[in-house]
Amino acid sequence: MIPGMFGAPLKALSGYLPPLETQDFVLSGHSGVNASSSVTLIKLPHGLSGYDNVEDALAVAKAAGKRVFVDITGHGCVNCREMEARVWSDPKVLQLLRDDFVLVALYTDDKQKLPESQWVTTPDGKVLKDVGRVNSYIARSRFGVNAQPNYFILDPSGGILAGPRGYDLSISGFLKFLSSH
């Protein structure tokens, strides 16, 4: 564990730890947003970046002619961290994610309060006021899932091309999923 104190990856433990970006005290100065852009980029594992909502990701994907990789995840999701550590870290997977997709991460346990203009009212009248509840609602209503991790591939217009794909540590299976459509 000593190497981990200095930033070395600890694959055996990483599934049990929340992502570095969510920590209050980080020595290396990570920042979650790109202040120079009107659209907020978030930091994802392995130096990847993406978006925190499907609409921004679709707009960028349309302009870039790329597909969208949707990651339904959670800060406290052990299986999500294990997928990132053991599957996303594969060089071929990383290359596909970096080069062929616009990424979006929907954190379903994010407690950040939303401004009133971004609140969502469900058909039964419930008002969702924080990021996690809105993302959970999107996961259930748009994608039909209620668990983490779940992955989808969308075309630039928002149509589902592949998914859901849940927790499965098969790198070859994940590569096949990413290469579908």
Short mmCIF file of N, CA and C in Angstrom, two decimals:
data_model
loop_
_atom_site.label_atom_id
_atom_site.label_comp_id
_atom_site.label_asym_id
_atom_site.label_seq_id
_atom_site.Cartn_x
_atom_site.Cartn_y
_atom_site.Cartn_z
N MET A 1 0.81 -1.19 0.00
CA MET A 1 0.00 0.00 0.00
C MET A 1 0.86 1.26 0.00
N ILE A 2 2.11 1.14 0.38
CA ILE A 2 2.99 2.31 0.40
C ILE A 2 3.07 2.96 -0.98
N PRO A 3 3.24 2.20 -2.09
CA PRO A 3 3.30 2.85 -3.40
C PRO A 3 2.03 3.66 -3.70
N GLY A 4 0.89 3.20 -3.21
CA GLY A 4 -0.36 3.91 -3.44
C GLY A 4 -0.37 5.29 -2.81
N MET A 5 0.38 5.46 -1.74
CA MET A 5 0.45 6.77 -1.09
C MET A 5 1.11 7.81 -1.99
N PHE A 6 1.86 7.33 -2.99
CA PHE A 6 2.56 8.21 -3.89
C PHE A 6 1.98 8.18 -5.30
N GLY A 7 0.74 7.67 -5.43
CA GLY A 7 0.03 7.72 -6.70
C GLY A 7 0.08 6.46 -7.54
N ALA A 8 0.78 5.42 -7.10
CA ALA A 8 0.83 4.17 -7.87
C ALA A 8 -0.54 3.49 -7.83
N PRO A 9 -0.95 2.86 -8.93
CA PRO A 9 -2.25 2.18 -8.93
C PRO A 9 -2.24 0.95 -8.02
N LEU A 10 -3.32 0.73 -7.34
CA LEU A 10 -3.49 -0.43 -6.46
C LEU A 10 -4.71 -1.19 -6.92
N LYS A 11 -4.58 -1.95 -8.01
CA LYS A 11 -5.72 -2.61 -8.62
C LYS A 11 -6.47 -3.52 -7.66
N ALA A 12 -5.76 -4.17 -6.77
CA ALA A 12 -6.42 -5.10 -5.84
C ALA A 12 -7.34 -4.37 -4.87
N LEU A 13 -7.04 -3.13 -4.56
CA LEU A 13 -7.84 -2.36 -3.59
C LEU A 13 -8.75 -1.32 -4.23
N SER A 14 -8.48 -0.95 -5.48
CA SER A 14 -9.17 0.19 -6.07
C SER A 14 -10.68 0.01 -6.15
N GLY A 15 -11.16 -1.20 -6.22
CA GLY A 15 -12.60 -1.43 -6.28
C GLY A 15 -13.31 -1.06 -5.00
N TYR A 16 -12.56 -0.96 -3.92
CA TYR A 16 -13.17 -0.65 -2.63
C TYR A 16 -13.07 0.82 -2.26
N LEU A 17 -12.38 1.59 -3.09
CA LEU A 17 -12.15 3.00 -2.80
C LEU A 17 -12.94 3.88 -3.76
N PRO A 18 -13.50 4.99 -3.27
CA PRO A 18 -14.17 5.91 -4.19
C PRO A 18 -13.14 6.54 -5.13
N PRO A 19 -13.59 7.06 -6.28
CA PRO A 19 -12.65 7.66 -7.22
C PRO A 19 -11.89 8.81 -6.58
N LEU A 20 -10.65 9.00 -6.99
CA LEU A 20 -9.79 10.05 -6.45
C LEU A 20 -10.44 11.42 -6.56
N GLU A 21 -11.16 11.66 -7.66
CA GLU A 21 -11.75 12.97 -7.90
C GLU A 21 -12.80 13.34 -6.85
N THR A 22 -13.32 12.36 -6.11
CA THR A 22 -14.37 12.63 -5.14
C THR A 22 -13.82 12.93 -3.75
N GLN A 23 -12.51 12.86 -3.58
CA GLN A 23 -11.91 13.05 -2.27
C GLN A 23 -11.78 14.52 -1.93
N ASP A 24 -11.93 14.85 -0.64
CA ASP A 24 -11.80 16.23 -0.19
C ASP A 24 -10.35 16.68 -0.14
N PHE A 25 -9.42 15.76 0.10
CA PHE A 25 -8.02 16.11 0.24
C PHE A 25 -7.22 15.32 -0.78
N VAL A 26 -6.72 16.01 -1.80
CA VAL A 26 -5.96 15.35 -2.85
C VAL A 26 -4.69 16.17 -3.07
N LEU A 27 -3.54 15.53 -2.93
CA LEU A 27 -2.27 16.23 -3.05
C LEU A 27 -1.95 16.69 -4.45
N SER A 28 -2.41 15.98 -5.47
CA SER A 28 -1.99 16.28 -6.83
C SER A 28 -2.83 17.34 -7.53
N GLY A 29 -3.78 17.94 -6.88
CA GLY A 29 -4.52 19.06 -7.44
C GLY A 29 -5.48 18.72 -8.55
N HIS A 30 -6.23 17.64 -8.44
CA HIS A 30 -7.22 17.28 -9.46
C HIS A 30 -8.35 18.29 -9.45
N SER A 31 -8.89 18.56 -10.63
CA SER A 31 -10.06 19.43 -10.74
C SER A 31 -11.08 18.73 -11.61
N GLY A 32 -12.34 18.84 -11.28
CA GLY A 32 -13.36 18.13 -12.01
C GLY A 32 -13.95 18.86 -13.19
N VAL A 33 -13.63 20.13 -13.38
CA VAL A 33 -14.28 20.87 -14.45
C VAL A 33 -13.26 21.57 -15.33
N ASN A 34 -13.68 21.86 -16.53
CA ASN A 34 -12.89 22.63 -17.47
C ASN A 34 -13.53 24.01 -17.56
N ALA A 35 -12.98 24.98 -16.85
CA ALA A 35 -13.60 26.29 -16.73
C ALA A 35 -13.58 27.09 -18.03
N SER A 36 -12.76 26.70 -19.00
CA SER A 36 -12.67 27.46 -20.23
C SER A 36 -13.78 27.11 -21.22
N SER A 37 -14.58 26.15 -20.91
CA SER A 37 -15.62 25.69 -21.82
C SER A 37 -17.00 26.01 -21.28
N SER A 38 -17.96 26.25 -22.18
CA SER A 38 -19.32 26.47 -21.73
C SER A 38 -19.99 25.16 -21.32
N VAL A 39 -19.44 24.05 -21.77
CA VAL A 39 -19.91 22.73 -21.39
C VAL A 39 -18.89 22.16 -20.41
N THR A 40 -19.37 21.65 -19.30
CA THR A 40 -18.47 21.17 -18.26
C THR A 40 -17.98 19.76 -18.56
N LEU A 41 -16.66 19.60 -18.59
CA LEU A 41 -16.04 18.29 -18.71
C LEU A 41 -15.76 17.78 -17.31
N ILE A 42 -15.93 16.49 -17.12
CA ILE A 42 -15.58 15.88 -15.84
C ILE A 42 -14.44 14.91 -16.06
N LYS A 43 -13.63 14.74 -15.04
CA LYS A 43 -12.53 13.79 -15.11
C LYS A 43 -13.05 12.39 -14.81
N LEU A 44 -12.61 11.46 -15.63
CA LEU A 44 -12.96 10.06 -15.49
C LEU A 44 -11.68 9.26 -15.27
N PRO A 45 -11.78 8.01 -14.93
CA PRO A 45 -10.58 7.20 -14.67
C PRO A 45 -9.63 7.15 -15.88
N HIS A 46 -8.37 6.92 -15.59
CA HIS A 46 -7.33 6.68 -16.59
C HIS A 46 -7.11 7.87 -17.53
N GLY A 47 -7.32 9.08 -17.03
CA GLY A 47 -7.07 10.26 -17.84
C GLY A 47 -8.16 10.57 -18.86
N LEU A 48 -9.24 9.83 -18.81
CA LEU A 48 -10.36 10.09 -19.72
C LEU A 48 -11.16 11.29 -19.20
N SER A 49 -11.88 11.92 -20.08
CA SER A 49 -12.80 12.97 -19.66
C SER A 49 -14.12 12.76 -20.37
N GLY A 50 -15.16 13.34 -19.80
CA GLY A 50 -16.48 13.16 -20.37
C GLY A 50 -17.43 14.21 -19.84
N TYR A 51 -18.70 13.89 -19.89
CA TYR A 51 -19.75 14.83 -19.53
C TYR A 51 -20.60 14.24 -18.42
N ASP A 52 -21.32 15.10 -17.73
CA ASP A 52 -22.16 14.65 -16.63
C ASP A 52 -23.63 14.59 -16.99
N ASN A 53 -23.94 14.79 -18.28
CA ASN A 53 -25.33 14.67 -18.72
C ASN A 53 -25.37 14.24 -20.18
N VAL A 54 -26.40 13.52 -20.53
CA VAL A 54 -26.53 12.92 -21.85
C VAL A 54 -26.65 13.98 -22.94
N GLU A 55 -27.37 15.07 -22.68
CA GLU A 55 -27.59 16.08 -23.71
C GLU A 55 -26.29 16.71 -24.19
N ASP A 56 -25.39 17.08 -23.26
CA ASP A 56 -24.11 17.66 -23.66
C ASP A 56 -23.30 16.64 -24.46
N ALA A 57 -23.28 15.40 -24.00
CA ALA A 57 -22.52 14.35 -24.70
C ALA A 57 -23.06 14.15 -26.12
N LEU A 58 -24.38 14.15 -26.27
CA LEU A 58 -24.97 13.97 -27.60
C LEU A 58 -24.62 15.14 -28.53
N ALA A 59 -24.63 16.35 -28.02
CA ALA A 59 -24.29 17.52 -28.84
C ALA A 59 -22.85 17.42 -29.34
N VAL A 60 -21.94 17.03 -28.46
CA VAL A 60 -20.54 16.89 -28.84
C VAL A 60 -20.37 15.71 -29.80
N ALA A 61 -21.05 14.62 -29.54
CA ALA A 61 -20.96 13.44 -30.41
C ALA A 61 -21.45 13.75 -31.82
N LYS A 62 -22.53 14.51 -31.91
CA LYS A 62 -23.08 14.88 -33.21
C LYS A 62 -22.05 15.69 -34.01
N ALA A 63 -21.43 16.66 -33.33
CA ALA A 63 -20.43 17.50 -33.99
C ALA A 63 -19.18 16.71 -34.38
N ALA A 64 -18.83 15.71 -33.58
CA ALA A 64 -17.61 14.93 -33.82
C ALA A 64 -17.85 13.67 -34.65
N GLY A 65 -19.12 13.33 -34.88
CA GLY A 65 -19.44 12.11 -35.62
C GLY A 65 -19.05 10.85 -34.86
N LYS A 66 -19.23 10.88 -33.55
CA LYS A 66 -18.87 9.74 -32.71
C LYS A 66 -20.10 9.18 -32.01
N ARG A 67 -19.94 7.98 -31.48
CA ARG A 67 -20.97 7.38 -30.64
C ARG A 67 -20.78 7.85 -29.20
N VAL A 68 -21.80 7.65 -28.38
CA VAL A 68 -21.75 8.04 -26.97
C VAL A 68 -21.68 6.78 -26.12
N PHE A 69 -20.74 6.77 -25.18
CA PHE A 69 -20.62 5.70 -24.20
C PHE A 69 -21.22 6.21 -22.90
N VAL A 70 -22.30 5.59 -22.46
CA VAL A 70 -22.99 5.99 -21.23
C VAL A 70 -22.56 5.06 -20.11
N ASP A 71 -22.06 5.65 -19.03
CA ASP A 71 -21.61 4.93 -17.85
C ASP A 71 -22.56 5.28 -16.71
N ILE A 72 -23.43 4.36 -16.34
CA ILE A 72 -24.31 4.56 -15.19
C ILE A 72 -23.54 4.03 -13.99
N THR A 73 -23.17 4.93 -13.10
CA THR A 73 -22.20 4.62 -12.07
C THR A 73 -22.57 5.28 -10.76
N GLY A 74 -21.72 5.15 -9.79
CA GLY A 74 -21.90 5.79 -8.50
C GLY A 74 -20.55 5.99 -7.84
N HIS A 75 -20.42 7.05 -7.06
CA HIS A 75 -19.16 7.30 -6.36
C HIS A 75 -18.82 6.15 -5.41
N GLY A 76 -19.83 5.56 -4.79
CA GLY A 76 -19.61 4.48 -3.83
C GLY A 76 -19.79 3.09 -4.41
N CYS A 77 -19.76 2.96 -5.71
CA CYS A 77 -20.01 1.67 -6.38
C CYS A 77 -18.71 0.87 -6.49
N VAL A 78 -18.60 -0.18 -5.71
CA VAL A 78 -17.41 -1.02 -5.70
C VAL A 78 -17.23 -1.72 -7.04
N ASN A 79 -18.30 -2.26 -7.60
CA ASN A 79 -18.19 -2.95 -8.89
C ASN A 79 -17.79 -2.00 -10.01
N CYS A 80 -18.21 -0.75 -9.93
CA CYS A 80 -17.82 0.25 -10.93
C CYS A 80 -16.32 0.48 -10.89
N ARG A 81 -15.78 0.64 -9.67
CA ARG A 81 -14.34 0.87 -9.52
C ARG A 81 -13.56 -0.35 -10.00
N GLU A 82 -14.08 -1.55 -9.75
CA GLU A 82 -13.38 -2.74 -10.20
C GLU A 82 -13.40 -2.83 -11.73
N MET A 83 -14.51 -2.50 -12.35
CA MET A 83 -14.56 -2.48 -13.82
C MET A 83 -13.54 -1.49 -14.37
N GLU A 84 -13.49 -0.30 -13.78
CA GLU A 84 -12.54 0.71 -14.24
C GLU A 84 -11.09 0.23 -14.07
N ALA A 85 -10.80 -0.41 -12.93
CA ALA A 85 -9.44 -0.84 -12.64
C ALA A 85 -9.02 -2.05 -13.47
N ARG A 86 -9.93 -2.96 -13.70
CA ARG A 86 -9.53 -4.22 -14.33
C ARG A 86 -9.90 -4.33 -15.81
N VAL A 87 -10.90 -3.57 -16.26
CA VAL A 87 -11.33 -3.66 -17.66
C VAL A 87 -11.00 -2.38 -18.41
N TRP A 88 -11.41 -1.23 -17.89
CA TRP A 88 -11.12 0.03 -18.58
C TRP A 88 -9.62 0.26 -18.73
N SER A 89 -8.82 -0.29 -17.83
CA SER A 89 -7.37 -0.05 -17.85
C SER A 89 -6.67 -0.80 -18.98
N ASP A 90 -7.35 -1.75 -19.60
CA ASP A 90 -6.75 -2.47 -20.72
C ASP A 90 -6.44 -1.48 -21.84
N PRO A 91 -5.24 -1.51 -22.41
CA PRO A 91 -4.87 -0.52 -23.44
C PRO A 91 -5.82 -0.46 -24.63
N LYS A 92 -6.34 -1.60 -25.07
CA LYS A 92 -7.27 -1.59 -26.22
C LYS A 92 -8.60 -0.95 -25.83
N VAL A 93 -9.08 -1.24 -24.63
CA VAL A 93 -10.33 -0.64 -24.15
C VAL A 93 -10.15 0.87 -24.03
N LEU A 94 -9.05 1.27 -23.40
CA LEU A 94 -8.78 2.70 -23.22
C LEU A 94 -8.71 3.43 -24.56
N GLN A 95 -8.04 2.82 -25.53
CA GLN A 95 -7.93 3.46 -26.84
C GLN A 95 -9.30 3.64 -27.48
N LEU A 96 -10.14 2.62 -27.43
CA LEU A 96 -11.48 2.74 -28.00
C LEU A 96 -12.29 3.83 -27.29
N LEU A 97 -12.25 3.82 -25.95
CA LEU A 97 -13.00 4.83 -25.19
C LEU A 97 -12.51 6.24 -25.54
N ARG A 98 -11.20 6.40 -25.64
CA ARG A 98 -10.62 7.71 -25.90
C ARG A 98 -10.87 8.19 -27.33
N ASP A 99 -10.75 7.28 -28.30
CA ASP A 99 -10.77 7.68 -29.71
C ASP A 99 -12.13 7.61 -30.39
N ASP A 100 -12.98 6.66 -29.97
CA ASP A 100 -14.19 6.38 -30.73
C ASP A 100 -15.48 6.87 -30.08
N PHE A 101 -15.40 7.37 -28.86
CA PHE A 101 -16.62 7.71 -28.12
C PHE A 101 -16.55 9.07 -27.47
N VAL A 102 -17.72 9.63 -27.23
CA VAL A 102 -17.90 10.72 -26.30
C VAL A 102 -18.47 10.06 -25.05
N LEU A 103 -17.85 10.30 -23.91
CA LEU A 103 -18.24 9.61 -22.68
C LEU A 103 -19.15 10.48 -21.82
N VAL A 104 -20.09 9.82 -21.18
CA VAL A 104 -20.95 10.48 -20.20
C VAL A 104 -21.06 9.56 -18.99
N ALA A 105 -20.88 10.13 -17.80
CA ALA A 105 -20.98 9.38 -16.56
C ALA A 105 -22.16 9.92 -15.76
N LEU A 106 -23.11 9.06 -15.48
CA LEU A 106 -24.29 9.43 -14.70
C LEU A 106 -24.14 8.84 -13.30
N TYR A 107 -23.70 9.68 -12.36
CA TYR A 107 -23.51 9.25 -10.97
C TYR A 107 -24.85 9.27 -10.26
N THR A 108 -25.34 8.10 -9.91
CA THR A 108 -26.68 7.99 -9.32
C THR A 108 -26.69 8.21 -7.81
N ASP A 109 -25.53 8.41 -7.21
CA ASP A 109 -25.48 8.67 -5.77
C ASP A 109 -24.89 10.05 -5.45
N ASP A 110 -24.84 10.92 -6.44
CA ASP A 110 -24.28 12.26 -6.26
C ASP A 110 -25.29 13.13 -5.51
N LYS A 111 -24.92 13.63 -4.36
CA LYS A 111 -25.83 14.40 -3.50
C LYS A 111 -25.84 15.90 -3.81
N GLN A 112 -25.09 16.32 -4.83
CA GLN A 112 -25.02 17.74 -5.16
C GLN A 112 -26.41 18.27 -5.51
N LYS A 113 -26.80 19.36 -4.85
CA LYS A 113 -28.09 20.00 -5.12
C LYS A 113 -28.04 20.72 -6.46
N LEU A 114 -29.14 20.68 -7.17
CA LEU A 114 -29.26 21.35 -8.47
C LEU A 114 -29.95 22.69 -8.31
N PRO A 115 -29.63 23.65 -9.18
CA PRO A 115 -30.41 24.90 -9.17
C PRO A 115 -31.86 24.57 -9.57
N GLU A 116 -32.78 25.36 -9.10
CA GLU A 116 -34.20 25.08 -9.34
C GLU A 116 -34.53 24.91 -10.82
N SER A 117 -33.81 25.61 -11.69
CA SER A 117 -34.07 25.51 -13.13
C SER A 117 -33.75 24.12 -13.69
N GLN A 118 -32.99 23.31 -12.93
CA GLN A 118 -32.62 21.97 -13.40
C GLN A 118 -33.35 20.85 -12.65
N TRP A 119 -34.26 21.20 -11.79
CA TRP A 119 -35.05 20.18 -11.10
C TRP A 119 -35.89 19.43 -12.12
N VAL A 120 -36.17 18.18 -11.82
CA VAL A 120 -36.97 17.33 -12.70
C VAL A 120 -38.21 16.90 -11.94
N THR A 121 -39.37 17.06 -12.58
CA THR A 121 -40.62 16.58 -11.98
C THR A 121 -41.04 15.32 -12.72
N THR A 122 -41.19 14.24 -11.98
CA THR A 122 -41.56 12.96 -12.57
C THR A 122 -43.05 12.98 -12.92
N PRO A 123 -43.51 12.04 -13.75
CA PRO A 123 -44.93 11.99 -14.11
C PRO A 123 -45.87 11.88 -12.91
N ASP A 124 -45.39 11.30 -11.81
CA ASP A 124 -46.25 11.19 -10.62
C ASP A 124 -46.14 12.41 -9.70
N GLY A 125 -45.43 13.46 -10.16
CA GLY A 125 -45.38 14.72 -9.42
C GLY A 125 -44.24 14.88 -8.44
N LYS A 126 -43.36 13.90 -8.34
CA LYS A 126 -42.22 13.99 -7.42
C LYS A 126 -41.16 14.92 -8.03
N VAL A 127 -40.65 15.84 -7.23
CA VAL A 127 -39.64 16.79 -7.70
C VAL A 127 -38.27 16.29 -7.26
N LEU A 128 -37.38 16.09 -8.24
CA LEU A 128 -36.02 15.61 -7.99
C LEU A 128 -35.08 16.81 -7.99
N LYS A 129 -34.38 17.01 -6.87
CA LYS A 129 -33.62 18.24 -6.67
C LYS A 129 -32.11 18.05 -6.60
N ASP A 130 -31.62 16.80 -6.68
CA ASP A 130 -30.16 16.63 -6.67
C ASP A 130 -29.73 15.75 -7.84
N VAL A 131 -28.44 15.83 -8.15
CA VAL A 131 -27.87 15.17 -9.32
C VAL A 131 -28.16 13.66 -9.31
N GLY A 132 -27.91 13.01 -8.19
CA GLY A 132 -28.08 11.56 -8.11
C GLY A 132 -29.50 11.11 -8.36
N ARG A 133 -30.45 11.81 -7.79
CA ARG A 133 -31.85 11.42 -8.00
C ARG A 133 -32.28 11.63 -9.45
N VAL A 134 -31.82 12.72 -10.05
CA VAL A 134 -32.13 12.95 -11.46
C VAL A 134 -31.48 11.85 -12.31
N ASN A 135 -30.20 11.53 -12.04
CA ASN A 135 -29.53 10.49 -12.82
C ASN A 135 -30.16 9.12 -12.61
N SER A 136 -30.59 8.82 -11.39
CA SER A 136 -31.29 7.55 -11.14
C SER A 136 -32.59 7.48 -11.93
N TYR A 137 -33.30 8.59 -11.96
CA TYR A 137 -34.55 8.66 -12.72
C TYR A 137 -34.26 8.44 -14.23
N ILE A 138 -33.20 9.07 -14.74
CA ILE A 138 -32.83 8.89 -16.15
C ILE A 138 -32.46 7.43 -16.41
N ALA A 139 -31.70 6.83 -15.50
CA ALA A 139 -31.30 5.42 -15.67
C ALA A 139 -32.52 4.52 -15.76
N ARG A 140 -33.51 4.78 -14.90
CA ARG A 140 -34.72 3.94 -14.90
C ARG A 140 -35.63 4.24 -16.08
N SER A 141 -35.91 5.53 -16.31
CA SER A 141 -36.91 5.89 -17.31
C SER A 141 -36.39 5.82 -18.75
N ARG A 142 -35.16 6.22 -18.97
CA ARG A 142 -34.63 6.24 -20.34
C ARG A 142 -33.94 4.93 -20.72
N PHE A 143 -33.23 4.33 -19.73
CA PHE A 143 -32.42 3.15 -20.04
C PHE A 143 -32.97 1.85 -19.44
N GLY A 144 -33.97 1.94 -18.56
CA GLY A 144 -34.60 0.74 -18.02
C GLY A 144 -33.75 -0.05 -17.06
N VAL A 145 -32.78 0.59 -16.41
CA VAL A 145 -31.92 -0.11 -15.45
C VAL A 145 -31.96 0.62 -14.11
N ASN A 146 -31.66 -0.14 -13.07
CA ASN A 146 -31.68 0.42 -11.72
C ASN A 146 -30.50 -0.14 -10.91
N ALA A 147 -29.38 -0.34 -11.58
CA ALA A 147 -28.20 -0.90 -10.92
C ALA A 147 -26.94 -0.29 -11.53
N GLN A 148 -25.84 -0.48 -10.83
CA GLN A 148 -24.55 0.03 -11.29
C GLN A 148 -23.53 -1.11 -11.22
N PRO A 149 -22.59 -1.15 -12.11
CA PRO A 149 -22.52 -0.33 -13.31
C PRO A 149 -23.43 -0.89 -14.40
N ASN A 150 -23.82 -0.02 -15.27
CA ASN A 150 -24.50 -0.39 -16.50
C ASN A 150 -23.97 0.52 -17.59
N TYR A 151 -23.75 -0.05 -18.74
CA TYR A 151 -23.17 0.69 -19.86
C TYR A 151 -24.08 0.57 -21.08
N PHE A 152 -24.13 1.66 -21.84
CA PHE A 152 -24.89 1.72 -23.08
C PHE A 152 -24.05 2.44 -24.13
N ILE A 153 -24.34 2.13 -25.38
CA ILE A 153 -23.75 2.86 -26.50
C ILE A 153 -24.91 3.48 -27.27
N LEU A 154 -24.80 4.78 -27.48
CA LEU A 154 -25.83 5.53 -28.20
C LEU A 154 -25.29 6.05 -29.52
N ASP A 155 -26.17 6.19 -30.50
CA ASP A 155 -25.77 6.89 -31.72
C ASP A 155 -25.83 8.39 -31.41
N PRO A 156 -25.30 9.24 -32.29
CA PRO A 156 -25.27 10.68 -32.00
C PRO A 156 -26.65 11.33 -31.85
N SER A 157 -27.70 10.62 -32.26
CA SER A 157 -29.06 11.15 -32.09
C SER A 157 -29.71 10.66 -30.80
N GLY A 158 -29.02 9.80 -30.06
CA GLY A 158 -29.54 9.33 -28.78
C GLY A 158 -30.17 7.95 -28.82
N GLY A 159 -30.19 7.31 -29.98
CA GLY A 159 -30.74 5.96 -30.06
C GLY A 159 -29.80 4.94 -29.44
N ILE A 160 -30.35 3.97 -28.76
CA ILE A 160 -29.53 2.94 -28.12
C ILE A 160 -29.06 1.94 -29.18
N LEU A 161 -27.74 1.83 -29.33
CA LEU A 161 -27.13 0.87 -30.26
C LEU A 161 -26.78 -0.43 -29.56
N ALA A 162 -26.38 -0.35 -28.30
CA ALA A 162 -25.98 -1.54 -27.55
C ALA A 162 -26.18 -1.29 -26.07
N GLY A 163 -26.46 -2.37 -25.36
CA GLY A 163 -26.62 -2.27 -23.92
C GLY A 163 -28.01 -2.73 -23.52
N PRO A 164 -28.18 -2.98 -22.27
CA PRO A 164 -27.21 -2.69 -21.22
C PRO A 164 -26.14 -3.76 -21.13
N ARG A 165 -24.99 -3.35 -20.65
CA ARG A 165 -23.93 -4.26 -20.26
C ARG A 165 -23.59 -3.92 -18.82
N GLY A 166 -23.70 -4.89 -17.96
CA GLY A 166 -23.44 -4.67 -16.55
C GLY A 166 -22.05 -5.14 -16.15
N TYR A 167 -21.92 -5.43 -14.88
CA TYR A 167 -20.64 -5.87 -14.31
C TYR A 167 -20.23 -7.20 -14.93
N ASP A 168 -19.11 -7.19 -15.63
CA ASP A 168 -18.55 -8.38 -16.26
C ASP A 168 -17.09 -8.06 -16.54
N LEU A 169 -16.18 -8.78 -15.93
CA LEU A 169 -14.75 -8.46 -16.02
C LEU A 169 -14.07 -9.00 -17.27
N SER A 170 -14.83 -9.52 -18.22
CA SER A 170 -14.26 -10.04 -19.46
C SER A 170 -13.82 -8.87 -20.35
N ILE A 171 -12.52 -8.74 -20.53
CA ILE A 171 -12.00 -7.68 -21.40
C ILE A 171 -12.42 -7.93 -22.84
N SER A 172 -12.33 -9.17 -23.30
CA SER A 172 -12.72 -9.47 -24.69
C SER A 172 -14.20 -9.19 -24.90
N GLY A 173 -15.03 -9.49 -23.91
CA GLY A 173 -16.45 -9.20 -24.00
C GLY A 173 -16.72 -7.70 -24.04
N PHE A 174 -15.97 -6.94 -23.26
CA PHE A 174 -16.14 -5.49 -23.25
C PHE A 174 -15.69 -4.89 -24.58
N LEU A 175 -14.59 -5.40 -25.12
CA LEU A 175 -14.13 -4.93 -26.43
C LEU A 175 -15.17 -5.22 -27.50
N LYS A 176 -15.78 -6.40 -27.44
CA LYS A 176 -16.83 -6.75 -28.40
C LYS A 176 -18.01 -5.81 -28.25
N PHE A 177 -18.38 -5.50 -27.00
CA PHE A 177 -19.47 -4.56 -26.74
C PHE A 177 -19.15 -3.19 -27.33
N LEU A 178 -17.94 -2.69 -27.09
CA LEU A 178 -17.55 -1.37 -27.61
C LEU A 178 -17.49 -1.35 -29.13
N SER A 179 -17.18 -2.47 -29.73
CA SER A 179 -17.04 -2.53 -31.19
C SER A 179 -18.36 -2.82 -31.91
N SER A 180 -19.40 -3.14 -31.14
CA SER A 180 -20.69 -3.42 -31.78
C SER A 180 -21.25 -2.14 -32.39
N HIS A 181 -21.88 -2.28 -33.53
CA HIS A 181 -22.50 -1.16 -34.26
C HIS A 181 -21.45 -0.15 -34.60
#
